[in-house]
Amino acid sequence: MRERLLVRHFLQRFLDHDLISPQADRRHLLTVTGAMVIVTTLFLSVFISVKYQFDIFMPPGLTALFALDDRFFWFSLSTLVMALIAVAEWDALALDARDTAVLGALPIPGTAIVRAKFIAVALFVVGFDVALILAPTVLRVAALPVMLPVTPAGVLILAAAHAACGLAAGAFGFIAVLGVRETLRALVGLAGFRKISAGLQALLVVFLATSLLLLPVSYGAVARRWMTSGRVTPFAVPPLWFVGLHETLAGRAIDGIPRAVPPPRYAAAEHQATALYRSLWPLFHRLAVVAAVALVLAVVVTAIACAWNSRRLPAPPSGERGGPGRLGRAFVWSASHLVARDSATQAGFFFTLQCLARSATHRITIATSLALGLALVMVNTGGIDGPRASALSTVPIHGLAVQTWVLAAVLTAFRHAVRVPAEVGANWTFHLAWPGDERPYLAGVKRAGLLTLVVPTLALLFAWHTIAMMPRVALEHVACGAAVAVLMMEVFFVRYQKLPFASGYVRTDDLKSLVPLYVVAVLLLSLTLAAFERAALASLTGSVVFFGALLAAIVGVHAVDVRRRRRRLPIDLDEPLGGTIRALELVR
Amino acid sequence: MQALEARHLVKRFFGVTVVNDVSFIVRPGEVVGYLGPNGSGKTTTGRMLTGLVDTSAGQVHFDGRNIADDLVAFRRRLGYVPEEPHLYGFQSGREYLELVARLRELPRTTFEPKIDAFIELFGLADAAHQSIASYSKGMKQKVLIIAALLHDPDVLIFDEPDSGLDVTAALVLRHLVRALAARGKAILYSSHVLDVVEKLCDRVIVLHQGRIVADDSVSNLRQLMTSGSLEEVFRQLVLRTDPEQTARDIVAVMAGHA
């Protein structure tokens, strides 16, 4: 009974989470998350089965080969989503100081607490993993051509193999992250881990989210691209291990179907597909062994690391952070004298830096946008083969537009991050000390965003551009990016009447309709801008006109904002009332 | 006159009146004690006086003007120590104080030495660069007190400022409040520690169920109620149950004899 209560307590911790759902309703969160996972996978299952339903005479060899792509997609999805969930839960994955405070005073043996935590983590993994693989498993039969003579036993084997391998892939993703976390913590100690934890979490978010975003463009022609090309060894791609395992368990269900004479249009392709698929059998077996060994190894290492770290309940943080070092003091001095000279601007500047670096919610928002930017860059890397461009006129428009997409992703995330209060309970600090003029504070916030997000992004983009362009051309393009970033920053804060990081936040109700519109607008504008840039920077006069126009736009937007703020409209400090509160008439 | 005046303050939350027709004046150089049991409306009054919570009716005046006419100007002259030490856990104590000083537009040359000195005097020097998340309640309370004093305000509202403070810090705070009053600051001091209020305050306001049930000097209240101490006065004015009997009942429940 006591252990069951403890398990329930730890399961609730996964939902009452500082990062995901501070002060959220647990049932609501669980319902929304569960529905989102099931509906998304249901949609993807139906979408993937369409090609089989429109090609009902597809023969076994081709079906087996296409099915490899599907399995790779599903197992990659399971691995990445479960790994991202583990990263999102991060501190809730292990016992922490809060558990010590809540449970440490109670007469409960430490082993019971640790066991309950293990069970809770296991239940959480299984619950999410099952939700992820449910739809594709149930609809596995729909991903088979109607005229393919698969026996009912064969269908069952295919579904069971998909379920088993999907669960294993998801579990591997989750356990791998947990294992990395716990092993590092065991190696560097709790105090050392607290120092690197935030950075590691952000790094994993960037890596995993980038991989997830790249999945739709990378999962086609798995056999040729990943297994036989020789460019990437399949043993370096974990989802392929589980594809190998799946084929070892259930590959015969399709490949073993007696070959009839295929329709003439399929004959050659079917012959090649069958030969290719059967040539991969030895690789499937080896990948299956790797999958099994890797999963067992991950479980064992993680269990040992968790057990080692759970020898005693963790102590609360001792606050070992010293004062800023010489470099830190030099940065503060330079920023105070060069970037933000007056007090209110400094307040905005330094508080923005602190929020972006130390608040988990803000850090993850920015890391996710960086992942999106990185994915966009990688998708476009395919278009820059060949000699380096000596003029912008020879660079494809989408190759130029990608810079604006990345900047838009980063600055949109920044614009969203400033809406989210750093700590709702502490907003009163701003209410009381607010100087009454938002302009200097906002200027500090914008400068911090440009300095910490835009400058490093442009530096990375410049390095990437120099692969495809001559340095002079890359520099011209990055200069254009810098001007566009400043313009975007000005546009994003026009008419902004809230207090960055300190006003109440209510989610935009019509986000579902606004986001697609916004994405389309960014795509169109960035492609138009790239076309103008390519045409204008071909000559000196064009360059002067182009940069002059951008400068005029920046000055114009800034002037509009300054003029509007002269009227001294009241800043929105209070938490606005949500739709539900208004609907229920819970208004004073 | 730089007095803080509450005029017929009323606060209702979803139809429930928690502060009902509360009026009083806190004059410069005066320390006014604000007493009442839990839920009597002390904190809500404090928050209305700072403008953090809107009034349902009534007004707050400072220096003869309604604070709602220029809230920012009033808050420039206000120092407030709230009951709950909600701070930014990811900042260090020093960073929080710098943020407050910068928001209050104090020049760097002024606030840096002030913060250094305050941190030293309040015994926070060793923890100044640690994250607030690792602070004890008393340390957070010290940070709040420093933040309220940084800009040398004319009016101070303390909402249970001694909660969590160690004995030394509580003694320092008591002397500090008297010293501030001697410098002409108007001070409203809300506390549950009756001994402290009795020794510290020139006048005491007792609140019960959102209404003022007494507003007088401690000595007058004692005479009026023919009581020996403020505790006795409080007991007669506010308490509806016998504390000793309640304590005995609690022990009985604990021992399973209820």
PDB file of N, CA, C and O in Angstrom, chain A residues 317-319 321-324 336 343-344 346-347 350-351 354-355 358 422-423 425-436 441 586 588, chain B residues 11-12 14 50 52 72 75-76 78 80 82 86-92 95-96 99-100 102-108 129-131 134 144:
ATOM      1  N   PRO A 317      20.830  21.708  -2.855  1.00  0.00           N
ATOM      2  CA  PRO A 317      22.015  22.384  -3.379  1.00  0.00           C
ATOM      3  C   PRO A 317      22.663  23.258  -2.313  1.00  0.00           C
ATOM      4  O   PRO A 317      21.964  23.934  -1.552  1.00  0.00           O
ATOM      5  N   SER A 318      23.990  23.191  -2.242  1.00  0.00           N
ATOM      6  CA  SER A 318      24.670  23.927  -1.181  1.00  0.00           C
ATOM      7  C   SER A 318      25.013  25.351  -1.602  1.00  0.00           C
ATOM      8  O   SER A 318      25.535  26.125  -0.814  1.00  0.00           O
ATOM      9  N   GLY A 319      24.701  25.696  -2.869  1.00  0.00           N
ATOM     10  CA  GLY A 319      24.960  27.057  -3.329  1.00  0.00           C
ATOM     11  C   GLY A 319      26.426  27.380  -3.358  1.00  0.00           C
ATOM     12  O   GLY A 319      26.885  28.278  -2.676  1.00  0.00           O
ATOM     13  N   ARG A 321      28.094  28.462  -5.896  1.00  0.00           N
ATOM     14  CA  ARG A 321      28.487  29.414  -6.933  1.00  0.00           C
ATOM     15  C   ARG A 321      29.222  30.606  -6.327  1.00  0.00           C
ATOM     16  O   ARG A 321      28.726  31.278  -5.428  1.00  0.00           O
ATOM     17  N   GLY A 322      30.431  30.836  -6.804  1.00  0.00           N
ATOM     18  CA  GLY A 322      31.198  31.987  -6.337  1.00  0.00           C
ATOM     19  C   GLY A 322      30.820  33.223  -7.131  1.00  0.00           C
ATOM     20  O   GLY A 322      29.926  33.186  -7.961  1.00  0.00           O
ATOM     21  N   GLY A 323      31.504  34.305  -6.889  1.00  0.00           N
ATOM     22  CA  GLY A 323      31.239  35.524  -7.636  1.00  0.00           C
ATOM     23  C   GLY A 323      31.726  35.388  -9.072  1.00  0.00           C
ATOM     24  O   GLY A 323      32.394  34.419  -9.411  1.00  0.00           O
ATOM     25  N   PRO A 324      31.414  36.363  -9.914  1.00  0.00           N
ATOM     26  CA  PRO A 324      31.878  36.278 -11.291  1.00  0.00           C
ATOM     27  C   PRO A 324      33.403  36.348 -11.352  1.00  0.00           C
ATOM     28  O   PRO A 324      34.025  37.068 -10.571  1.00  0.00           O
ATOM     29  N   SER A 336      28.050  47.159 -19.473  1.00  0.00           N
ATOM     30  CA  SER A 336      27.510  48.337 -18.771  1.00  0.00           C
ATOM     31  C   SER A 336      27.986  49.640 -19.416  1.00  0.00           C
ATOM     32  O   SER A 336      27.327  50.661 -19.303  1.00  0.00           O
ATOM     33  N   SER A 343      20.675  52.564 -16.149  1.00  0.00           N
ATOM     34  CA  SER A 343      20.280  51.505 -15.199  1.00  0.00           C
ATOM     35  C   SER A 343      19.147  50.633 -15.714  1.00  0.00           C
ATOM     36  O   SER A 343      19.220  49.405 -15.638  1.00  0.00           O
ATOM     37  N   ALA A 344      18.079  51.247 -16.238  1.00  0.00           N
ATOM     38  CA  ALA A 344      16.922  50.450 -16.669  1.00  0.00           C
ATOM     39  C   ALA A 344      17.282  49.567 -17.863  1.00  0.00           C
ATOM     40  O   ALA A 344      16.805  48.425 -17.961  1.00  0.00           O
ATOM     41  N   GLN A 346      20.238  48.363 -18.421  1.00  0.00           N
ATOM     42  CA  GLN A 346      21.042  47.286 -17.824  1.00  0.00           C
ATOM     43  C   GLN A 346      20.143  46.235 -17.166  1.00  0.00           C
ATOM     44  O   GLN A 346      20.414  45.040 -17.251  1.00  0.00           O
ATOM     45  N   ALA A 347      19.064  46.712 -16.517  1.00  0.00           N
ATOM     46  CA  ALA A 347      18.128  45.766 -15.880  1.00  0.00           C
ATOM     47  C   ALA A 347      17.585  44.809 -16.936  1.00  0.00           C
ATOM     48  O   ALA A 347      17.577  43.588 -16.744  1.00  0.00           O
ATOM     49  N   PHE A 350      20.704  42.508 -18.462  1.00  0.00           N
ATOM     50  CA  PHE A 350      21.247  41.438 -17.614  1.00  0.00           C
ATOM     51  C   PHE A 350      20.171  40.435 -17.195  1.00  0.00           C
ATOM     52  O   PHE A 350      20.439  39.242 -17.088  1.00  0.00           O
ATOM     53  N   PHE A 351      18.951  40.921 -16.971  1.00  0.00           N
ATOM     54  CA  PHE A 351      17.897  39.987 -16.575  1.00  0.00           C
ATOM     55  C   PHE A 351      17.575  39.032 -17.733  1.00  0.00           C
ATOM     56  O   PHE A 351      17.315  37.843 -17.517  1.00  0.00           O
ATOM     57  N   GLN A 354      20.227  36.392 -17.778  1.00  0.00           N
ATOM     58  CA  GLN A 354      20.049  35.435 -16.678  1.00  0.00           C
ATOM     59  C   GLN A 354      18.901  34.466 -16.983  1.00  0.00           C
ATOM     60  O   GLN A 354      19.015  33.266 -16.752  1.00  0.00           O
ATOM     61  N   CYS A 355      17.799  35.005 -17.510  1.00  0.00           N
ATOM     62  CA  CYS A 355      16.645  34.140 -17.804  1.00  0.00           C
ATOM     63  C   CYS A 355      16.996  33.124 -18.883  1.00  0.00           C
ATOM     64  O   CYS A 355      16.703  31.937 -18.745  1.00  0.00           O
ATOM     65  N   ARG A 358      19.603  30.559 -17.373  1.00  0.00           N
ATOM     66  CA  ARG A 358      19.371  29.800 -16.138  1.00  0.00           C
ATOM     67  C   ARG A 358      17.951  29.284 -15.963  1.00  0.00           C
ATOM     68  O   ARG A 358      17.728  28.400 -15.149  1.00  0.00           O
ATOM     69  N   ALA A 422       9.625  34.657 -15.828  1.00  0.00           N
ATOM     70  CA  ALA A 422      10.741  33.888 -15.280  1.00  0.00           C
ATOM     71  C   ALA A 422      10.281  33.118 -14.043  1.00  0.00           C
ATOM     72  O   ALA A 422      10.615  31.954 -13.864  1.00  0.00           O
ATOM     73  N   GLU A 423       9.519  33.765 -13.180  1.00  0.00           N
ATOM     74  CA  GLU A 423       8.882  33.101 -12.029  1.00  0.00           C
ATOM     75  C   GLU A 423       7.659  33.930 -11.680  1.00  0.00           C
ATOM     76  O   GLU A 423       7.808  35.083 -11.229  1.00  0.00           O
ATOM     77  N   GLY A 425       5.543  34.005  -9.325  1.00  0.00           N
ATOM     78  CA  GLY A 425       5.434  34.499  -7.952  1.00  0.00           C
ATOM     79  C   GLY A 425       6.299  35.725  -7.681  1.00  0.00           C
ATOM     80  O   GLY A 425       6.001  36.521  -6.787  1.00  0.00           O
ATOM     81  N   ALA A 426       7.384  35.865  -8.456  1.00  0.00           N
ATOM     82  CA  ALA A 426       8.313  36.971  -8.207  1.00  0.00           C
ATOM     83  C   ALA A 426       8.014  38.196  -9.074  1.00  0.00           C
ATOM     84  O   ALA A 426       8.755  39.182  -9.008  1.00  0.00           O
ATOM     85  N   ASN A 427       6.948  38.139  -9.873  1.00  0.00           N
ATOM     86  CA  ASN A 427       6.614  39.282 -10.745  1.00  0.00           C
ATOM     87  C   ASN A 427       6.418  40.575  -9.957  1.00  0.00           C
ATOM     88  O   ASN A 427       6.615  41.666 -10.478  1.00  0.00           O
ATOM     89  N   TRP A 428       6.027  40.438  -8.699  1.00  0.00           N
ATOM     90  CA  TRP A 428       5.743  41.630  -7.887  1.00  0.00           C
ATOM     91  C   TRP A 428       6.961  42.554  -7.790  1.00  0.00           C
ATOM     92  O   TRP A 428       6.819  43.763  -7.641  1.00  0.00           O
ATOM     93  N   THR A 429       8.153  41.958  -7.904  1.00  0.00           N
ATOM     94  CA  THR A 429       9.380  42.767  -7.863  1.00  0.00           C
ATOM     95  C   THR A 429       9.320  43.861  -8.929  1.00  0.00           C
ATOM     96  O   THR A 429       9.632  45.024  -8.658  1.00  0.00           O
ATOM     97  N   PHE A 430       8.923  43.451 -10.131  1.00  0.00           N
ATOM     98  CA  PHE A 430       8.834  44.406 -11.231  1.00  0.00           C
ATOM     99  C   PHE A 430       7.694  45.391 -11.011  1.00  0.00           C
ATOM    100  O   PHE A 430       7.816  46.574 -11.314  1.00  0.00           O
ATOM    101  N   HIS A 431       6.577  44.879 -10.498  1.00  0.00           N
ATOM    102  CA  HIS A 431       5.423  45.757 -10.278  1.00  0.00           C
ATOM    103  C   HIS A 431       5.797  46.913  -9.344  1.00  0.00           C
ATOM    104  O   HIS A 431       5.432  48.048  -9.563  1.00  0.00           O
ATOM    105  N   LEU A 432       6.555  46.576  -8.304  1.00  0.00           N
ATOM    106  CA  LEU A 432       6.883  47.590  -7.305  1.00  0.00           C
ATOM    107  C   LEU A 432       8.013  48.512  -7.747  1.00  0.00           C
ATOM    108  O   LEU A 432       7.987  49.702  -7.487  1.00  0.00           O
ATOM    109  N   ALA A 433       9.017  47.924  -8.404  1.00  0.00           N
ATOM    110  CA  ALA A 433      10.203  48.731  -8.732  1.00  0.00           C
ATOM    111  C   ALA A 433      10.138  49.308 -10.140  1.00  0.00           C
ATOM    112  O   ALA A 433      11.086  49.947 -10.577  1.00  0.00           O
ATOM    113  N   TRP A 434       9.034  49.070 -10.851  1.00  0.00           N
ATOM    114  CA  TRP A 434       8.929  49.477 -12.244  1.00  0.00           C
ATOM    115  C   TRP A 434       9.103  51.003 -12.371  1.00  0.00           C
ATOM    116  O   TRP A 434       8.401  51.770 -11.725  1.00  0.00           O
ATOM    117  N   PRO A 435      10.054  51.456 -13.222  1.00  0.00           N
ATOM    118  CA  PRO A 435      10.324  52.899 -13.291  1.00  0.00           C
ATOM    119  C   PRO A 435       9.271  53.683 -14.072  1.00  0.00           C
ATOM    120  O   PRO A 435       9.316  54.914 -14.078  1.00  0.00           O
ATOM    121  N   GLY A 436       8.365  53.019 -14.742  1.00  0.00           N
ATOM    122  CA  GLY A 436       7.295  53.739 -15.419  1.00  0.00           C
ATOM    123  C   GLY A 436       7.534  53.966 -16.899  1.00  0.00           C
ATOM    124  O   GLY A 436       6.625  54.305 -17.628  1.00  0.00           O
ATOM    125  N   TYR A 441      14.136  49.591 -20.677  1.00  0.00           N
ATOM    126  CA  TYR A 441      14.150  48.165 -20.293  1.00  0.00           C
ATOM    127  C   TYR A 441      14.023  47.296 -21.549  1.00  0.00           C
ATOM    128  O   TYR A 441      14.767  46.322 -21.729  1.00  0.00           O
ATOM    129  N   LEU A 586     -15.806  33.917 -13.729  1.00  0.00           N
ATOM    130  CA  LEU A 586     -15.111  33.999 -12.430  1.00  0.00           C
ATOM    131  C   LEU A 586     -14.332  35.307 -12.364  1.00  0.00           C
ATOM    132  O   LEU A 586     -13.148  35.346 -12.066  1.00  0.00           O
ATOM    133  N   ARG A 588     -14.013  39.306 -10.990  1.00  0.00           N
ATOM    134  CA  ARG A 588     -14.478  40.144  -9.887  1.00  0.00           C
ATOM    135  C   ARG A 588     -15.546  41.101 -10.368  1.00  0.00           C
ATOM    136  O   ARG A 588     -15.439  41.646 -11.440  1.00  0.00           O
TER     137      ARG A 588
ATOM    138  N   LYS B  11     -12.119  45.240   0.101  1.00  0.00           N
ATOM    139  CA  LYS B  11     -11.657  44.292  -0.911  1.00  0.00           C
ATOM    140  C   LYS B  11     -12.546  43.064  -0.893  1.00  0.00           C
ATOM    141  O   LYS B  11     -12.756  42.442   0.152  1.00  0.00           O
ATOM    142  N   ARG B  12     -13.059  42.745  -2.077  1.00  0.00           N
ATOM    143  CA  ARG B  12     -13.884  41.542  -2.223  1.00  0.00           C
ATOM    144  C   ARG B  12     -13.214  40.623  -3.228  1.00  0.00           C
ATOM    145  O   ARG B  12     -12.769  41.077  -4.275  1.00  0.00           O
ATOM    146  N   PHE B  14     -14.288  37.495  -5.435  1.00  0.00           N
ATOM    147  CA  PHE B  14     -15.411  36.661  -5.884  1.00  0.00           C
ATOM    148  C   PHE B  14     -16.602  36.763  -4.921  1.00  0.00           C
ATOM    149  O   PHE B  14     -17.182  35.763  -4.519  1.00  0.00           O
ATOM    150  N   THR B  50       0.108  49.089  -1.328  1.00  0.00           N
ATOM    151  CA  THR B  50       1.222  49.201  -2.274  1.00  0.00           C
ATOM    152  C   THR B  50       0.720  49.345  -3.709  1.00  0.00           C
ATOM    153  O   THR B  50       1.512  49.609  -4.612  1.00  0.00           O
ATOM    154  N   LEU B  52      -0.451  46.793  -5.314  1.00  0.00           N
ATOM    155  CA  LEU B  52      -0.300  45.492  -5.975  1.00  0.00           C
ATOM    156  C   LEU B  52      -1.659  44.839  -6.200  1.00  0.00           C
ATOM    157  O   LEU B  52      -1.815  44.011  -7.094  1.00  0.00           O
ATOM    158  N   VAL B  72       3.418  54.909 -10.095  1.00  0.00           N
ATOM    159  CA  VAL B  72       4.869  54.773 -10.223  1.00  0.00           C
ATOM    160  C   VAL B  72       5.580  55.767  -9.294  1.00  0.00           C
ATOM    161  O   VAL B  72       6.544  55.414  -8.597  1.00  0.00           O
ATOM    162  N   ARG B  75       5.352  54.522  -5.779  1.00  0.00           N
ATOM    163  CA  ARG B  75       6.207  53.370  -5.510  1.00  0.00           C
ATOM    164  C   ARG B  75       7.685  53.737  -5.464  1.00  0.00           C
ATOM    165  O   ARG B  75       8.490  52.998  -4.900  1.00  0.00           O
ATOM    166  N   ARG B  76       8.030  54.875  -6.091  1.00  0.00           N
ATOM    167  CA  ARG B  76       9.422  55.334  -5.970  1.00  0.00           C
ATOM    168  C   ARG B  76       9.733  55.680  -4.512  1.00  0.00           C
ATOM    169  O   ARG B  76      10.887  55.679  -4.106  1.00  0.00           O
ATOM    170  N   LEU B  78       8.204  54.176  -1.911  1.00  0.00           N
ATOM    171  CA  LEU B  78       7.692  53.092  -1.071  1.00  0.00           C
ATOM    172  C   LEU B  78       8.703  51.954  -0.954  1.00  0.00           C
ATOM    173  O   LEU B  78       9.323  51.560  -1.941  1.00  0.00           O
ATOM    174  N   TYR B  80       8.664  47.913   0.425  1.00  0.00           N
ATOM    175  CA  TYR B  80       7.678  46.899   0.835  1.00  0.00           C
ATOM    176  C   TYR B  80       8.391  45.570   1.058  1.00  0.00           C
ATOM    177  O   TYR B  80       9.137  45.099   0.197  1.00  0.00           O
ATOM    178  N   PRO B  82       7.237  41.883   1.553  1.00  0.00           N
ATOM    179  CA  PRO B  82       6.035  41.043   1.555  1.00  0.00           C
ATOM    180  C   PRO B  82       6.154  39.866   2.513  1.00  0.00           C
ATOM    181  O   PRO B  82       7.250  39.541   2.975  1.00  0.00           O
ATOM    182  N   HIS B  86       8.867  35.502  -2.303  1.00  0.00           N
ATOM    183  CA  HIS B  86       8.952  35.040  -3.693  1.00  0.00           C
ATOM    184  C   HIS B  86      10.032  35.836  -4.418  1.00  0.00           C
ATOM    185  O   HIS B  86       9.885  37.036  -4.646  1.00  0.00           O
ATOM    186  N   LEU B  87      11.100  35.143  -4.784  1.00  0.00           N
ATOM    187  CA  LEU B  87      12.217  35.799  -5.482  1.00  0.00           C
ATOM    188  C   LEU B  87      12.588  34.933  -6.687  1.00  0.00           C
ATOM    189  O   LEU B  87      12.051  33.849  -6.862  1.00  0.00           O
ATOM    190  N   TYR B  88      13.498  35.430  -7.517  1.00  0.00           N
ATOM    191  CA  TYR B  88      13.948  34.631  -8.658  1.00  0.00           C
ATOM    192  C   TYR B  88      15.015  33.661  -8.196  1.00  0.00           C
ATOM    193  O   TYR B  88      16.151  34.056  -7.921  1.00  0.00           O
ATOM    194  N   GLY B  89      14.639  32.379  -8.114  1.00  0.00           N
ATOM    195  CA  GLY B  89      15.539  31.363  -7.563  1.00  0.00           C
ATOM    196  C   GLY B  89      16.830  31.204  -8.337  1.00  0.00           C
ATOM    197  O   GLY B  89      17.843  30.781  -7.790  1.00  0.00           O
ATOM    198  N   PHE B  90      16.819  31.536  -9.631  1.00  0.00           N
ATOM    199  CA  PHE B  90      18.023  31.327 -10.437  1.00  0.00           C
ATOM    200  C   PHE B  90      19.019  32.484 -10.320  1.00  0.00           C
ATOM    201  O   PHE B  90      20.123  32.410 -10.855  1.00  0.00           O
ATOM    202  N   GLN B  91      18.615  33.551  -9.645  1.00  0.00           N
ATOM    203  CA  GLN B  91      19.545  34.661  -9.441  1.00  0.00           C
ATOM    204  C   GLN B  91      20.269  34.485  -8.114  1.00  0.00           C
ATOM    205  O   GLN B  91      19.771  33.812  -7.214  1.00  0.00           O
ATOM    206  N   SER B  92      21.402  35.133  -8.001  1.00  0.00           N
ATOM    207  CA  SER B  92      22.034  35.196  -6.676  1.00  0.00           C
ATOM    208  C   SER B  92      21.396  36.376  -5.924  1.00  0.00           C
ATOM    209  O   SER B  92      20.733  37.224  -6.541  1.00  0.00           O
ATOM    210  N   GLU B  95      22.561  39.568  -7.402  1.00  0.00           N
ATOM    211  CA  GLU B  95      21.971  39.865  -8.720  1.00  0.00           C
ATOM    212  C   GLU B  95      20.543  40.390  -8.570  1.00  0.00           C
ATOM    213  O   GLU B  95      20.124  41.297  -9.297  1.00  0.00           O
ATOM    214  N   TYR B  96      19.813  39.806  -7.607  1.00  0.00           N
ATOM    215  CA  TYR B  96      18.435  40.274  -7.394  1.00  0.00           C
ATOM    216  C   TYR B  96      18.438  41.737  -6.940  1.00  0.00           C
ATOM    217  O   TYR B  96      17.672  42.559  -7.443  1.00  0.00           O
ATOM    218  N   LEU B  99      19.198  43.977  -9.756  1.00  0.00           N
ATOM    219  CA  LEU B  99      18.032  44.129 -10.646  1.00  0.00           C
ATOM    220  C   LEU B  99      17.081  45.181 -10.082  1.00  0.00           C
ATOM    221  O   LEU B  99      16.621  46.081 -10.810  1.00  0.00           O
ATOM    222  N   VAL B 100      16.786  45.073  -8.783  1.00  0.00           N
ATOM    223  CA  VAL B 100      15.872  46.028  -8.153  1.00  0.00           C
ATOM    224  C   VAL B 100      16.441  47.450  -8.242  1.00  0.00           C
ATOM    225  O   VAL B 100      15.739  48.397  -8.606  1.00  0.00           O
ATOM    226  N   ARG B 102      18.568  48.649 -10.388  1.00  0.00           N
ATOM    227  CA  ARG B 102      18.561  49.136 -11.777  1.00  0.00           C
ATOM    228  C   ARG B 102      17.152  49.513 -12.203  1.00  0.00           C
ATOM    229  O   ARG B 102      16.942  50.516 -12.887  1.00  0.00           O
ATOM    230  N   LEU B 103      16.167  48.685 -11.803  1.00  0.00           N
ATOM    231  CA  LEU B 103      14.774  49.024 -12.148  1.00  0.00           C
ATOM    232  C   LEU B 103      14.372  50.341 -11.489  1.00  0.00           C
ATOM    233  O   LEU B 103      13.594  51.113 -12.041  1.00  0.00           O
ATOM    234  N   ARG B 104      14.930  50.585 -10.309  1.00  0.00           N
ATOM    235  CA  ARG B 104      14.625  51.844  -9.614  1.00  0.00           C
ATOM    236  C   ARG B 104      15.484  52.989 -10.136  1.00  0.00           C
ATOM    237  O   ARG B 104      15.482  54.072  -9.572  1.00  0.00           O
ATOM    238  N   GLU B 105      16.257  52.697 -11.175  1.00  0.00           N
ATOM    239  CA  GLU B 105      17.084  53.694 -11.872  1.00  0.00           C
ATOM    240  C   GLU B 105      18.101  54.369 -10.968  1.00  0.00           C
ATOM    241  O   GLU B 105      18.398  55.553 -11.114  1.00  0.00           O
ATOM    242  N   LEU B 106      18.606  53.599 -10.010  1.00  0.00           N
ATOM    243  CA  LEU B 106      19.693  54.133  -9.177  1.00  0.00           C
ATOM    244  C   LEU B 106      20.990  54.044  -9.985  1.00  0.00           C
ATOM    245  O   LEU B 106      21.221  53.051 -10.673  1.00  0.00           O
ATOM    246  N   PRO B 107      21.836  55.056  -9.933  1.00  0.00           N
ATOM    247  CA  PRO B 107      23.098  54.964 -10.666  1.00  0.00           C
ATOM    248  C   PRO B 107      24.001  53.889 -10.071  1.00  0.00           C
ATOM    249  O   PRO B 107      23.985  53.651  -8.856  1.00  0.00           O
ATOM    250  N   ARG B 108      24.782  53.276 -10.950  1.00  0.00           N
ATOM    251  CA  ARG B 108      25.648  52.175 -10.542  1.00  0.00           C
ATOM    252  C   ARG B 108      26.595  52.604  -9.410  1.00  0.00           C
ATOM    253  O   ARG B 108      26.838  51.844  -8.473  1.00  0.00           O
ATOM    254  N   HIS B 129      26.739  35.469  -3.649  1.00  0.00           N
ATOM    255  CA  HIS B 129      26.805  35.003  -5.038  1.00  0.00           C
ATOM    256  C   HIS B 129      26.189  33.622  -5.212  1.00  0.00           C
ATOM    257  O   HIS B 129      26.280  33.043  -6.293  1.00  0.00           O
ATOM    258  N   GLN B 130      25.587  33.085  -4.160  1.00  0.00           N
ATOM    259  CA  GLN B 130      24.896  31.797  -4.294  1.00  0.00           C
ATOM    260  C   GLN B 130      23.499  32.037  -4.854  1.00  0.00           C
ATOM    261  O   GLN B 130      22.932  33.116  -4.682  1.00  0.00           O
ATOM    262  N   SER B 131      22.947  31.000  -5.482  1.00  0.00           N
ATOM    263  CA  SER B 131      21.604  31.179  -6.030  1.00  0.00           C
ATOM    264  C   SER B 131      20.581  31.252  -4.892  1.00  0.00           C
ATOM    265  O   SER B 131      20.731  30.574  -3.868  1.00  0.00           O
ATOM    266  N   SER B 134      19.016  28.315  -3.021  1.00  0.00           N
ATOM    267  CA  SER B 134      19.670  27.594  -1.920  1.00  0.00           C
ATOM    268  C   SER B 134      19.591  28.365  -0.602  1.00  0.00           C
ATOM    269  O   SER B 134      20.121  27.918   0.400  1.00  0.00           O
ATOM    270  N   LEU B 144      14.932  40.604   0.938  1.00  0.00           N
ATOM    271  CA  LEU B 144      13.731  41.439   0.740  1.00  0.00           C
ATOM    272  C   LEU B 144      13.840  42.753   1.515  1.00  0.00           C
ATOM    273  O   LEU B 144      13.445  43.808   1.010  1.00  0.00           O
TER     274      LEU B 144
END
